[in-house]
Amino acid sequence: LHFVIGVFIYYVLSLILGLKYPASQIWLAFVGWTSIGNSNWYIFTIMLMYFITFVAFYKSKTENYTRPLLFSLVLTFIASLLMSYFKADYWYNTMFCYTAGIFFSSYKNKIECHTKTHYWPMLIIAVIALVVLCRIPYSAKGLVYNGFSVVFCSVVILLTMKFRCESKVLLWCGQNLFPLYIYQRIAMIALSSINNGALAAGYPFLFTVACLVITIAITKAYKYIAVKL
């Protein structure tokens, strides 16, 4: 619902600014497949992963998650392969992070216990794997980048087990991630339309600050309205 409302706001903005889109593009934007100015790929991909999770775990009444996990892994691979024919690589090259997250959640206690006793070897292996994957030519990454994203997240998780990173700014951004992600382009689109982009081209710093302030204001307004909904 919140994403649909966001897309509708972008549609209204396009009408105000006189931006025209094909009807098919407008309708498909409501499911994230296309965009009318809004951020979309992440929403579509995460909804696809929710669907895959539902299919994989449907009727799973046992605490043994091996079968549904393997099924979700296969479905994710097929989905990634299919999307590679229709979309840019960033649409699908982090999908296995979601599957890895399900795996971690399913076996969290065992993994954490194993990590405590073999922390440094695991961290060293993960870092080496990350370095190796970084050396793969970009043109050859494709689906392999999924492995890189999973290993990168693993390294971050392992590091945060030993080192704390406290930041009020990051905390606020995390708590308001959805509105920041969805509505960040409203200010950019609106301000870019002034004098055919003269503000953005002539005063980039002022443009950036204005976009930041407006986006924060929209985020705060969203949070207030979302509570009412």
Tab-separated table of C-alpha atoms in Angstrom:
chain	number	residue	atom	x	y	z
A	1	LEU	CA	0.000	0.000	0.000
A	2	HIS	CA	2.739	2.475	0.943
A	3	PHE	CA	4.621	1.785	-2.290
A	4	VAL	CA	1.435	2.218	-4.350
A	5	ILE	CA	0.801	5.557	-2.645
A	6	GLY	CA	4.390	6.579	-3.414
A	7	VAL	CA	4.029	5.723	-7.113
A	8	PHE	CA	0.732	7.630	-7.244
A	9	ILE	CA	2.476	10.712	-5.826
A	10	TYR	CA	5.102	10.450	-8.577
A	11	TYR	CA	2.277	10.148	-11.114
A	12	VAL	CA	0.678	13.349	-9.787
A	13	LEU	CA	4.093	15.047	-9.908
A	14	SER	CA	4.524	13.982	-13.540
A	15	LEU	CA	1.129	15.510	-14.375
A	16	ILE	CA	2.077	18.786	-12.676
A	17	LEU	CA	5.417	18.952	-14.509
A	18	GLY	CA	3.927	17.851	-17.824
A	19	LEU	CA	5.926	14.622	-18.010
A	20	LYS	CA	4.273	11.994	-20.203
A	21	TYR	CA	4.615	8.217	-19.859
A	22	PRO	CA	2.981	5.349	-21.784
A	23	ALA	CA	-0.032	3.836	-20.014
A	24	SER	CA	1.700	0.443	-19.773
A	25	GLN	CA	4.715	2.038	-18.056
A	26	ILE	CA	2.457	3.767	-15.536
A	27	TRP	CA	0.546	0.582	-14.633
A	28	LEU	CA	3.688	-1.567	-14.415
A	29	ALA	CA	5.277	1.071	-12.160
A	30	PHE	CA	2.772	0.117	-9.448
A	31	VAL	CA	4.397	-3.328	-9.157
A	32	GLY	CA	7.950	-2.012	-9.537
A	33	TRP	CA	8.675	-3.455	-12.998
A	34	THR	CA	8.978	0.013	-14.525
A	35	SER	CA	9.432	3.514	-13.138
A	36	ILE	CA	7.811	6.904	-13.616
A	37	GLY	CA	10.600	8.662	-11.776
A	38	ASN	CA	10.453	6.620	-8.585
A	39	SER	CA	12.984	4.106	-7.297
A	40	ASN	CA	11.664	0.684	-8.207
A	41	TRP	CA	14.090	-2.214	-8.684
A	42	TYR	CA	14.506	-2.992	-4.997
A	43	ILE	CA	10.747	-3.043	-4.385
A	44	PHE	CA	10.116	-5.434	-7.273
A	45	THR	CA	13.000	-7.702	-6.246
A	46	ILE	CA	12.000	-7.848	-2.587
A	47	MET	CA	8.369	-8.616	-3.519
A	48	LEU	CA	9.652	-11.388	-5.796
A	49	MET	CA	11.726	-12.792	-2.925
A	50	TYR	CA	8.675	-12.679	-0.626
A	51	PHE	CA	6.767	-14.689	-3.231
A	52	ILE	CA	9.619	-17.203	-3.556
A	53	THR	CA	9.710	-17.575	0.238
A	54	PHE	CA	5.955	-18.205	0.338
A	55	VAL	CA	6.146	-20.856	-2.394
A	56	ALA	CA	9.219	-22.556	-0.883
A	57	PHE	CA	7.881	-22.708	2.675
A	58	TYR	CA	4.202	-23.271	1.836
A	59	LYS	CA	2.838	-26.218	3.815
A	60	SER	CA	6.176	-26.687	5.558
A	61	LYS	CA	5.084	-27.833	8.999
A	62	THR	CA	8.369	-29.254	10.207
A	63	GLU	CA	11.282	-27.606	11.974
A	64	ASN	CA	13.637	-29.150	9.422
A	65	TYR	CA	14.097	-26.288	6.965
A	66	THR	CA	16.545	-28.078	4.637
A	67	ARG	CA	14.028	-28.835	1.882
A	68	PRO	CA	12.339	-25.420	1.707
A	69	LEU	CA	15.737	-23.712	1.914
A	70	LEU	CA	17.073	-25.726	-1.026
A	71	PHE	CA	13.843	-25.090	-2.925
A	72	SER	CA	14.101	-21.340	-2.290
A	73	LEU	CA	17.736	-21.464	-3.448
A	74	VAL	CA	16.728	-23.134	-6.722
A	75	LEU	CA	13.838	-20.702	-7.267
A	76	THR	CA	16.111	-17.732	-6.568
A	77	PHE	CA	18.658	-19.006	-9.101
A	78	ILE	CA	15.938	-19.459	-11.750
A	79	ALA	CA	14.500	-16.004	-11.007
A	80	SER	CA	17.967	-14.419	-11.218
A	81	LEU	CA	18.632	-16.159	-14.521
A	82	LEU	CA	15.323	-15.030	-16.005
A	83	MET	CA	15.753	-11.445	-14.808
A	84	SER	CA	19.213	-11.318	-16.384
A	85	TYR	CA	17.483	-11.410	-19.789
A	86	PHE	CA	15.162	-8.496	-19.047
A	87	LYS	CA	16.851	-6.210	-16.540
A	88	ALA	CA	20.223	-4.704	-15.643
A	89	ASP	CA	22.419	-6.752	-13.316
A	90	TYR	CA	21.663	-4.659	-10.215
A	91	TRP	CA	18.083	-5.997	-10.307
A	92	TYR	CA	19.199	-9.520	-9.456
A	93	ASN	CA	22.832	-9.502	-8.306
A	94	THR	CA	21.999	-9.294	-4.589
A	95	MET	CA	19.024	-11.674	-4.508
A	96	PHE	CA	21.014	-14.459	-2.847
A	97	CYS	CA	21.621	-12.167	0.133
A	98	TYR	CA	17.941	-12.638	0.951
A	99	THR	CA	18.261	-16.431	0.659
A	100	ALA	CA	21.410	-16.327	2.799
A	101	GLY	CA	19.451	-14.321	5.360
A	102	ILE	CA	16.765	-17.020	5.493
A	103	PHE	CA	19.448	-19.655	5.967
A	104	PHE	CA	21.061	-17.636	8.780
A	105	SER	CA	17.694	-17.092	10.472
A	106	SER	CA	16.830	-20.804	10.259
A	107	TYR	CA	20.120	-21.954	11.800
A	108	LYS	CA	21.037	-18.848	13.778
A	109	ASN	CA	21.894	-20.566	17.060
A	110	LYS	CA	24.120	-23.190	15.418
A	111	ILE	CA	25.880	-20.609	13.221
A	112	GLU	CA	26.522	-18.218	16.115
A	113	CYS	CA	27.830	-21.062	18.274
A	114	HIS	CA	30.178	-22.159	15.482
A	115	THR	CA	31.276	-18.569	14.882
A	116	LYS	CA	32.224	-18.041	18.516
A	117	THR	CA	34.577	-21.025	18.483
A	118	HIS	CA	36.039	-20.446	14.996
A	119	TYR	CA	35.744	-16.681	14.621
A	120	TRP	CA	39.169	-15.721	13.243
A	121	PRO	CA	39.489	-18.584	10.711
A	122	MET	CA	35.993	-17.760	9.412
A	123	LEU	CA	36.807	-14.054	9.136
A	124	ILE	CA	40.096	-14.721	7.322
A	125	ILE	CA	38.425	-17.115	4.865
A	126	ALA	CA	35.600	-14.629	4.233
A	127	VAL	CA	38.041	-11.755	3.604
A	128	ILE	CA	40.136	-13.887	1.227
A	129	ALA	CA	36.982	-14.922	-0.641
A	130	LEU	CA	35.940	-11.269	-0.863
A	131	VAL	CA	39.309	-10.259	-2.320
A	132	VAL	CA	39.194	-13.089	-4.869
A	133	LEU	CA	35.656	-12.192	-5.945
A	134	CYS	CA	36.645	-8.511	-6.229
A	135	ARG	CA	39.217	-9.461	-8.849
A	136	ILE	CA	36.617	-10.955	-11.180
A	137	PRO	CA	36.228	-8.662	-14.236
A	138	TYR	CA	32.969	-6.695	-14.076
A	139	SER	CA	31.814	-8.055	-17.432
A	140	ALA	CA	32.139	-11.590	-16.071
A	141	LYS	CA	30.398	-10.987	-12.755
A	142	GLY	CA	26.701	-11.311	-13.615
A	143	LEU	CA	25.222	-13.928	-11.300
A	144	VAL	CA	28.650	-14.408	-9.668
A	145	TYR	CA	28.152	-10.977	-8.057
A	146	ASN	CA	25.489	-12.626	-5.905
A	147	GLY	CA	28.301	-14.584	-4.273
A	148	PHE	CA	30.274	-11.400	-3.754
A	149	SER	CA	27.307	-9.685	-2.085
A	150	VAL	CA	26.736	-12.635	0.264
A	151	VAL	CA	30.427	-12.781	1.233
A	152	PHE	CA	30.544	-9.002	1.712
A	153	CYS	CA	27.556	-9.142	4.077
A	154	SER	CA	29.194	-12.048	5.911
A	155	VAL	CA	32.364	-10.002	6.446
A	156	VAL	CA	30.337	-7.052	7.756
A	157	ILE	CA	28.391	-9.309	10.143
A	158	LEU	CA	31.577	-10.945	11.406
A	159	LEU	CA	33.210	-7.551	11.976
A	160	THR	CA	30.188	-6.202	13.861
A	161	MET	CA	30.439	-9.174	16.196
A	162	LYS	CA	33.735	-7.722	17.461
A	163	PHE	CA	33.413	-4.006	16.763
A	164	ARG	CA	30.494	-1.723	17.564
A	165	CYS	CA	29.474	1.046	15.189
A	166	GLU	CA	27.108	3.528	16.795
A	167	SER	CA	25.798	6.451	14.760
A	168	LYS	CA	22.612	8.433	15.312
A	169	VAL	CA	22.589	9.386	11.628
A	170	LEU	CA	22.804	5.750	10.466
A	171	LEU	CA	20.199	4.735	13.055
A	172	TRP	CA	17.781	7.414	11.811
A	173	CYS	CA	18.400	6.435	8.185
A	174	GLY	CA	17.759	2.788	9.034
A	175	GLN	CA	14.510	3.622	10.819
A	176	ASN	CA	13.338	5.700	7.844
A	177	LEU	CA	14.789	3.643	5.023
A	178	PHE	CA	11.558	3.155	3.062
A	179	PRO	CA	10.513	6.817	2.720
A	180	LEU	CA	14.114	7.866	2.066
A	181	TYR	CA	14.408	5.275	-0.699
A	182	ILE	CA	11.022	5.919	-2.294
A	183	TYR	CA	10.699	9.697	-2.000
A	184	GLN	CA	14.306	10.825	-2.481
A	185	ARG	CA	13.752	11.576	-6.170
A	186	ILE	CA	10.760	13.887	-5.714
A	187	ALA	CA	12.943	16.851	-4.798
A	188	MET	CA	15.455	15.969	-7.527
A	189	ILE	CA	12.784	15.809	-10.241
A	190	ALA	CA	10.965	18.937	-9.068
A	191	LEU	CA	14.101	21.073	-8.657
A	192	SER	CA	15.586	19.786	-11.920
A	193	SER	CA	12.565	21.122	-13.763
A	194	ILE	CA	13.341	24.712	-12.716
A	195	ASN	CA	14.701	26.634	-15.688
A	196	ASN	CA	15.424	23.397	-17.559
A	197	GLY	CA	17.839	22.198	-14.892
A	198	ALA	CA	19.625	25.533	-14.410
A	199	LEU	CA	19.659	25.138	-10.611
A	200	ALA	CA	21.231	21.691	-10.727
A	201	ALA	CA	23.779	22.669	-13.378
A	202	GLY	CA	24.693	26.113	-12.054
A	203	TYR	CA	24.462	25.555	-8.318
A	204	PRO	CA	25.128	21.844	-7.630
A	205	PHE	CA	25.899	22.338	-3.923
A	206	LEU	CA	22.713	24.365	-3.333
A	207	PHE	CA	20.766	21.799	-5.356
A	208	THR	CA	22.127	18.938	-3.224
A	209	VAL	CA	21.397	20.703	0.071
A	210	ALA	CA	17.881	21.640	-1.079
A	211	CYS	CA	17.178	18.036	-2.146
A	212	LEU	CA	18.456	16.760	1.201
A	213	VAL	CA	16.336	19.192	3.242
A	214	ILE	CA	13.186	18.506	1.210
A	215	THR	CA	13.714	14.732	1.385
A	216	ILE	CA	14.120	14.852	5.179
A	217	ALA	CA	10.951	16.984	5.419
A	218	ILE	CA	9.028	14.495	3.247
A	219	THR	CA	10.344	11.611	5.361
A	220	LYS	CA	9.153	13.252	8.574
A	221	ALA	CA	5.750	13.985	6.993
A	222	TYR	CA	5.535	10.372	5.789
A	223	LYS	CA	6.296	9.048	9.258
A	224	TYR	CA	3.558	11.224	10.760
A	225	ILE	CA	0.978	10.230	8.125
A	226	ALA	CA	1.961	6.529	8.215
A	227	VAL	CA	1.085	6.401	11.921
A	228	LYS	CA	-2.389	7.726	11.086
A	229	LEU	CA	-2.858	5.092	8.373
